[in-house]
Short mmCIF file of C-alpha atoms and ligand atoms in Angstrom, two decimals:
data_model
loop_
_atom_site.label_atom_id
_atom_site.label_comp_id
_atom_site.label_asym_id
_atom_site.label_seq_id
_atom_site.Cartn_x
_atom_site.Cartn_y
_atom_site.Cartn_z
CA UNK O 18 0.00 0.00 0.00
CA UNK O 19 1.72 3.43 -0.94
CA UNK O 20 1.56 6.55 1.08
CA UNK O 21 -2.24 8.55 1.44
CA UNK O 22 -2.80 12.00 2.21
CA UNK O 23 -6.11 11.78 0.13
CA UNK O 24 -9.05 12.22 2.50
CA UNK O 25 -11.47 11.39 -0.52
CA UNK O 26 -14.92 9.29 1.02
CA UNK O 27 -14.08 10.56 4.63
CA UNK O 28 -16.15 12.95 6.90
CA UNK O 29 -14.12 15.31 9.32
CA UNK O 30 -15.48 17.54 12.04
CA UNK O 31 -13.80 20.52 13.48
CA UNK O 32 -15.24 22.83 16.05
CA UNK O 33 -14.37 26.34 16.20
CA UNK O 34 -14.46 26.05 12.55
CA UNK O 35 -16.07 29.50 11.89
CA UNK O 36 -12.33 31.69 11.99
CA UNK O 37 -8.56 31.24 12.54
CA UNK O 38 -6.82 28.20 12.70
CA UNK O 39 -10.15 26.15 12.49
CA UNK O 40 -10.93 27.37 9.78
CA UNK O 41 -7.61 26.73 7.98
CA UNK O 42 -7.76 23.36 9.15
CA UNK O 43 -11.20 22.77 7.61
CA UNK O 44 -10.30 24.54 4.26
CA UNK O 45 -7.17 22.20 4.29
CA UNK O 46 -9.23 18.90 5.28
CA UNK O 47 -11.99 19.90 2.61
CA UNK O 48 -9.22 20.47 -0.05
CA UNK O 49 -8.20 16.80 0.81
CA UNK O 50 -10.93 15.72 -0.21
CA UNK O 51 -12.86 15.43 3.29
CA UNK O 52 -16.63 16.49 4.15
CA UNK O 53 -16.68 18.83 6.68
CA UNK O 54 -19.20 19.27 9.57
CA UNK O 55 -18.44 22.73 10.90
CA UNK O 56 -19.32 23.06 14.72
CA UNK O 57 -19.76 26.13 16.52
CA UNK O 58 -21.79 28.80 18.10
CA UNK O 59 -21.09 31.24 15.55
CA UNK O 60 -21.90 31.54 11.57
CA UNK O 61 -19.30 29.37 9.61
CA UNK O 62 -20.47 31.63 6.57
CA UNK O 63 -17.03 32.39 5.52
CA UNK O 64 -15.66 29.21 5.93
CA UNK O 65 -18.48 27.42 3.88
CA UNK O 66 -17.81 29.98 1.34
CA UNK O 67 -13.97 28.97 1.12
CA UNK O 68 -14.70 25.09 1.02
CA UNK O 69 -16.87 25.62 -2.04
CA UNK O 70 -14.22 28.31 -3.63
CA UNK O 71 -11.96 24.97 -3.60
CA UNK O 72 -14.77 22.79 -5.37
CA UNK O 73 -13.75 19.58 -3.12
CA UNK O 74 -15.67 18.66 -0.14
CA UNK O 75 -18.89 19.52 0.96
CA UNK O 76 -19.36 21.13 4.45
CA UNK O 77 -22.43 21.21 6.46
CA UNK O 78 -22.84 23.46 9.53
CA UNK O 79 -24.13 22.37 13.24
CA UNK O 80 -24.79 24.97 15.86
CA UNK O 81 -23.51 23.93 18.96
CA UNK O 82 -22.25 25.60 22.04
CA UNK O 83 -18.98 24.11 23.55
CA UNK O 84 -18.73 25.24 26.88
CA UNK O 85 -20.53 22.69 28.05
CA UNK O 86 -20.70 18.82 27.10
CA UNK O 87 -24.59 18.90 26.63
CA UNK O 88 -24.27 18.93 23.01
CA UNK O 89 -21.60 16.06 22.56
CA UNK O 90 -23.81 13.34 21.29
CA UNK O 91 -25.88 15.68 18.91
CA UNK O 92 -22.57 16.87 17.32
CA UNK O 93 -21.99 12.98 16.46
CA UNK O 94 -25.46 12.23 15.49
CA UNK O 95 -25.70 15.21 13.45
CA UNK O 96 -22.42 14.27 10.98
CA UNK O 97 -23.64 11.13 10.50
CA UNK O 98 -27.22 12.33 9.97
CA UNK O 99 -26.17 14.05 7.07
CA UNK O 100 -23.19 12.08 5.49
CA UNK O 101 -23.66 8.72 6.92
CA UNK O 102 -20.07 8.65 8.62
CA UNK O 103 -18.02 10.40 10.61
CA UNK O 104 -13.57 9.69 10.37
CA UNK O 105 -12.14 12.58 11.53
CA UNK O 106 -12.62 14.63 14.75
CA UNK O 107 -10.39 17.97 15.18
CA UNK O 108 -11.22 19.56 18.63
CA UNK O 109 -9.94 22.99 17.96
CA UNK O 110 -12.10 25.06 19.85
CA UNK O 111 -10.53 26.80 22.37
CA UNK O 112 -10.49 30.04 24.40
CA UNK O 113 -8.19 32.53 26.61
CA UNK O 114 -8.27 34.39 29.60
CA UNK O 115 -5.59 36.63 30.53
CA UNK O 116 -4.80 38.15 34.02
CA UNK O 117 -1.92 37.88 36.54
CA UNK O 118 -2.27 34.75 38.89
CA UNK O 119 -2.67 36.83 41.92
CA UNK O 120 -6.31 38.31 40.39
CA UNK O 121 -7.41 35.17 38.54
CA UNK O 122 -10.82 34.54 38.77
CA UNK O 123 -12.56 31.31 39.32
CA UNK O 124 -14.82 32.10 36.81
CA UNK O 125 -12.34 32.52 34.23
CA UNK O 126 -10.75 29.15 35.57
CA UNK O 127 -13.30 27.05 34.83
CA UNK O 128 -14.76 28.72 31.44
CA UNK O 129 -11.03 27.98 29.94
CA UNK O 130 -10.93 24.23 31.45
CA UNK O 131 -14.70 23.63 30.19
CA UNK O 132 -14.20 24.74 27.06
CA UNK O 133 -10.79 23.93 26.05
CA UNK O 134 -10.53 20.47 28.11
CA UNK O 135 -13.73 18.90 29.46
CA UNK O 136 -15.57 18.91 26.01
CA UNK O 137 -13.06 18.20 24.57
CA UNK O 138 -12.70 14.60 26.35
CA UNK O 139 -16.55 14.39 25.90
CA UNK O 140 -16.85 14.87 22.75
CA UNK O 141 -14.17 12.40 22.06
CA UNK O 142 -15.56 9.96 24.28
CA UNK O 143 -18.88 10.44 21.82
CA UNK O 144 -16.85 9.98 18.69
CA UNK O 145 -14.83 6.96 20.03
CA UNK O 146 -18.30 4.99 21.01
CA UNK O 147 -19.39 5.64 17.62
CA UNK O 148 -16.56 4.16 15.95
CA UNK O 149 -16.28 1.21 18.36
CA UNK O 150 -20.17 0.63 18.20
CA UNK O 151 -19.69 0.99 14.38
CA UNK O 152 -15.79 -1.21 14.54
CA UNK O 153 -14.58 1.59 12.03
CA UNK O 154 -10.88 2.93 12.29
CA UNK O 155 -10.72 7.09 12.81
CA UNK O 156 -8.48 9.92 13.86
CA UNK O 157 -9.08 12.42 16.81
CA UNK O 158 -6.87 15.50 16.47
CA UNK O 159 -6.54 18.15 19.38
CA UNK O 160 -5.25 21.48 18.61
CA UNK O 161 -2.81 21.75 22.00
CA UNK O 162 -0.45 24.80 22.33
CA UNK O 163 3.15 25.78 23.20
CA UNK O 164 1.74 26.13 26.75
CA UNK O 165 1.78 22.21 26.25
CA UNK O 166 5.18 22.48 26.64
CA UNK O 167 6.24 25.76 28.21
CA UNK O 168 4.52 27.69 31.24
CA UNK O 169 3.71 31.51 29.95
CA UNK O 170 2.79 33.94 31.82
CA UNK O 171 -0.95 35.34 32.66
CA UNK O 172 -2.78 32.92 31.33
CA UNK O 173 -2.87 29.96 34.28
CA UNK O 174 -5.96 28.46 32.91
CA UNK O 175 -5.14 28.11 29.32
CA UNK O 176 -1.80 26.61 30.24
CA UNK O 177 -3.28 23.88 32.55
CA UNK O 178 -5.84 23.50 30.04
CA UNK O 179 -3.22 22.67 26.85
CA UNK O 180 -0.53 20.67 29.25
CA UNK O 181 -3.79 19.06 30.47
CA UNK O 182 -4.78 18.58 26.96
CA UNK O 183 -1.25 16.61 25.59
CA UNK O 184 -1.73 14.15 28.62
CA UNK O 185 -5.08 13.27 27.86
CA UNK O 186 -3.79 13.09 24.28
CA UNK O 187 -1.73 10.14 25.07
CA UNK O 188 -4.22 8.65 27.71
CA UNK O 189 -6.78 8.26 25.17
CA UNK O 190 -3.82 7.22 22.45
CA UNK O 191 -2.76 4.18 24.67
CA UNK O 192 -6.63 3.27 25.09
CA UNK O 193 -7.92 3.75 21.11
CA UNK O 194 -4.52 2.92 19.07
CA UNK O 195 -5.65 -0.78 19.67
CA UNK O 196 -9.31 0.40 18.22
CA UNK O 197 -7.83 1.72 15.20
CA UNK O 198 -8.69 5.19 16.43
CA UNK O 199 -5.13 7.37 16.15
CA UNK O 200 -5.22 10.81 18.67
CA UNK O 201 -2.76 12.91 18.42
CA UNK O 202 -2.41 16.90 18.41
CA UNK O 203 -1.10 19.36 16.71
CA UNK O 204 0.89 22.63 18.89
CA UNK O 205 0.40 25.32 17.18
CA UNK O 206 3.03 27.96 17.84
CA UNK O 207 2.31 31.97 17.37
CA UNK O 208 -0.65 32.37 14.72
CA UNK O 209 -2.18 35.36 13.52
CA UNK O 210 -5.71 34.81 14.85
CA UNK O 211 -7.50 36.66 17.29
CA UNK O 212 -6.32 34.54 19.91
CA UNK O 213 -3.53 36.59 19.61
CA UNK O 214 -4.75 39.87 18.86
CA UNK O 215 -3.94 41.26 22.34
CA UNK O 216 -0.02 40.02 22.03
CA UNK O 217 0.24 41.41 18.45
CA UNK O 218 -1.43 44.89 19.60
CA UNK O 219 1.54 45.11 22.89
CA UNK O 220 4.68 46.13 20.68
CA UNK O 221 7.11 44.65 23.67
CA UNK O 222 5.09 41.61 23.70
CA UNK O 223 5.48 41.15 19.73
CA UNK O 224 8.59 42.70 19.26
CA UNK O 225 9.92 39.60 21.93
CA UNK O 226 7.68 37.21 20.47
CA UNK O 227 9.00 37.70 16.57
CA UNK O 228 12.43 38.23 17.69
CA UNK O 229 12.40 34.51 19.37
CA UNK O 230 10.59 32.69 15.91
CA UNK O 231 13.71 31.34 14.25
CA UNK O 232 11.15 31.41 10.78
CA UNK O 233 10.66 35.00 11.56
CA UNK O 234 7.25 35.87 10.94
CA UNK O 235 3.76 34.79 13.31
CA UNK O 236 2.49 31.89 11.83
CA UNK O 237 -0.15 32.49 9.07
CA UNK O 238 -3.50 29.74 9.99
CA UNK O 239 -2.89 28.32 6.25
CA UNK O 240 0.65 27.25 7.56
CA UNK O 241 -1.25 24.72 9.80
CA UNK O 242 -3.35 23.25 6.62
CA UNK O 243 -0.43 20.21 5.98
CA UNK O 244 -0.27 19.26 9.55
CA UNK O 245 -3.44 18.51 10.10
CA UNK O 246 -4.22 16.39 6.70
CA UNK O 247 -1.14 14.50 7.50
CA UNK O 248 -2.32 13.41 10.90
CA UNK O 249 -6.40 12.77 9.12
CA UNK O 250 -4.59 10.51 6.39
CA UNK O 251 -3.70 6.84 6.11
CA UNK O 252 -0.06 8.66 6.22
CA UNK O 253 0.02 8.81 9.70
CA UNK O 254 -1.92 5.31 10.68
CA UNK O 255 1.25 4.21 12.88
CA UNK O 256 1.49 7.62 14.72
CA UNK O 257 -0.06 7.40 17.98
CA UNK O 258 -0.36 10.15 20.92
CA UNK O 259 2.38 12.67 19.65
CA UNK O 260 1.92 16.66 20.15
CA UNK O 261 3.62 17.95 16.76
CA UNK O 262 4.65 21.53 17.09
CA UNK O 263 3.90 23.89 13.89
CA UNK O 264 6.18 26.66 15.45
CA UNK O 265 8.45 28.43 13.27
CA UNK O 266 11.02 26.67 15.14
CA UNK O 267 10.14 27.99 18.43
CA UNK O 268 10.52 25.13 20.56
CA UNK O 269 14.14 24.40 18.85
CA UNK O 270 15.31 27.99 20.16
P1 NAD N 324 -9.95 32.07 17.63
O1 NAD N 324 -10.33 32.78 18.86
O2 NAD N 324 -9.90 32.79 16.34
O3 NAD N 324 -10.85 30.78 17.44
C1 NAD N 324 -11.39 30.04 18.50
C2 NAD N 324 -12.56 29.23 17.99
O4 NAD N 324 -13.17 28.52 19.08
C3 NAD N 324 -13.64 30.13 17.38
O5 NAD N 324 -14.14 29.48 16.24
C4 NAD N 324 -14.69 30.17 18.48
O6 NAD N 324 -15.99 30.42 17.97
C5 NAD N 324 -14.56 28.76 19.03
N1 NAD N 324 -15.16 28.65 20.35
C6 NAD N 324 -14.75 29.25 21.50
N2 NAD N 324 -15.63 28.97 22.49
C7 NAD N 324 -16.60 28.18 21.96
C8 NAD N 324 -17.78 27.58 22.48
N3 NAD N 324 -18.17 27.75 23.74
N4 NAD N 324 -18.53 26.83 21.64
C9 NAD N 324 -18.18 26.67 20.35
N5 NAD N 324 -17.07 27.21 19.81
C10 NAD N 324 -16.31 27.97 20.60
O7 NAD N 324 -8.53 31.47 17.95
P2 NAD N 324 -7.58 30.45 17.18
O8 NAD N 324 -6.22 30.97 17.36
O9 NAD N 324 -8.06 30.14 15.81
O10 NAD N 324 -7.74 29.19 18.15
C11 NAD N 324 -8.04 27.89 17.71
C12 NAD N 324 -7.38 26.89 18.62
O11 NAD N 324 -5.96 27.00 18.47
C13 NAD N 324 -7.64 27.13 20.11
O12 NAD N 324 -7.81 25.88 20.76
C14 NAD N 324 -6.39 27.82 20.58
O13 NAD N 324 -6.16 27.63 21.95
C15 NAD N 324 -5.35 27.13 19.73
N6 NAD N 324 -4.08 27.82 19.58
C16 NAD N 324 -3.97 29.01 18.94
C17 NAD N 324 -2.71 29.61 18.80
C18 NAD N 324 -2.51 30.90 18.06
O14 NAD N 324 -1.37 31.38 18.00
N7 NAD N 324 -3.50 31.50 17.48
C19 NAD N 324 -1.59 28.99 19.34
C20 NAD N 324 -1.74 27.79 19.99
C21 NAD N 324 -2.99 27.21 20.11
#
């Protein structure tokens, strides 16, 4: 069997799918040859628009709020509803909260961990019993962070959340390889998204930022495209419960 990276006959989801990096991904996935169910609480408008600009796969939208699991088993039902599968899962939804550690609210504790950790094992947990009630092989990819690796500053809950995020990557890895069901995520370094915005707007912040990105530039959310359909592709069957950074190189500095 020779090397895949077509995604031709396959269904993908990806949450968050409506801007940014999620969006990339799904463009990339799509132009792959992948349906796409695109999950979110906001309009994926402009993303459908750019998956039918390519003229590969379809996409589909499903409303759904992530900061809380309620909607875990509808997301599932939903892709299958409408293409009769689902192969891919890509939880990139994700949010930030920035304050020192000595103000940090609770509040803004738990929204980060709900969002960018507990639904995401949910909704995994949905999309693994559907492929093991179904025995079909699939691929779960988590969109981690450098703060997988490295601590930051100001942003305790979004740190826990990502570190929390590349253990439970290889937890569930170690359980589901055996399945046929590869997770693995992708760390995204520094993208221009509006994640971001607030570093990019601080000219000390970006100036130190930049001047530490061996590539030289913040990463641009198309850059992530290859990643993602490499770890969604038969190329990547025997890879199991790695967190690949797309950094620019920062993590080699
Ligand atoms: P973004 O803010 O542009 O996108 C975040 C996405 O998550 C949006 O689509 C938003 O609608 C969705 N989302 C947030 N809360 C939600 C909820 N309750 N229900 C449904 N959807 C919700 O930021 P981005 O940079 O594109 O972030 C995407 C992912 O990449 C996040 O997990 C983020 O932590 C991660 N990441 C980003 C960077 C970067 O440099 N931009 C670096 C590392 C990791």
């Amino acid at each position: 069997m020779g090397i895949s990276f077509d995604l031709g006959g396959k269904t993908a989801i990806v949450t968050g799918a409506n801007t940014g990096l999620g969006q990339a991904i799904a463009v990339a996935l799509a132009g792959a040859g992948a349906d796409i169910a695109l999950v979110g609480r906001s309009s994926m408008a402009e993303t459908e628009a750019a998956i039918a600009a390519a003229g590969k796969g379809r996409s589909h939208t499903i409303k759904a709020d992530l900061s809380t699991i309620e909607p875990v088993k509808d997301v599932i039902d939903q892709t299958v509803t409408w293409s009769g599968r689902a192969d891919i899962l890509v939880n990139n939804a994700g949010i930030i909260k920035r304050a020192d550690a000595v103000d940090f609210t609770e509040a803004d504790w738990d929204a980060v961990m709900d969002v960018n950790l507990k639904t995401v094992f949910f909704l995994s947990q949905a999309f693994a019993r559907h492929l093991i009630a179904e025995d079909k092989p699939g691929k779960i990819i988590n969109i981690a962070s450098l703060l997988s690796f490295q601590g930051g500053i100001r942003i305790p809950s979004y740190t826990a959340s990502k570190s929390g995020l590349a253990g439970l990557t290889r937890l569930l890895a170690c359980e589901w390889a055996g399945k046929g069901i590869n997770v693995n995520a992708i760390a995204p370094g520094y993208f221009e998204t509006n994640n971001t915005e607030a570093l990019r707007n601080d000219a000390d912040r970006n100036a130190t930022i930049l001047g530490r990105i061996p590539a030289g530039h913040w990463g641009k959310p198309d850059e992530l495209g290859g990643a993602a359909v490499f770890l969604a592709s038969q190329a990547s069957d025997y890879v199991h419960g790695i967190v690949l950074p797309v950094d620019g190189g920062w993590l080699a500095r």
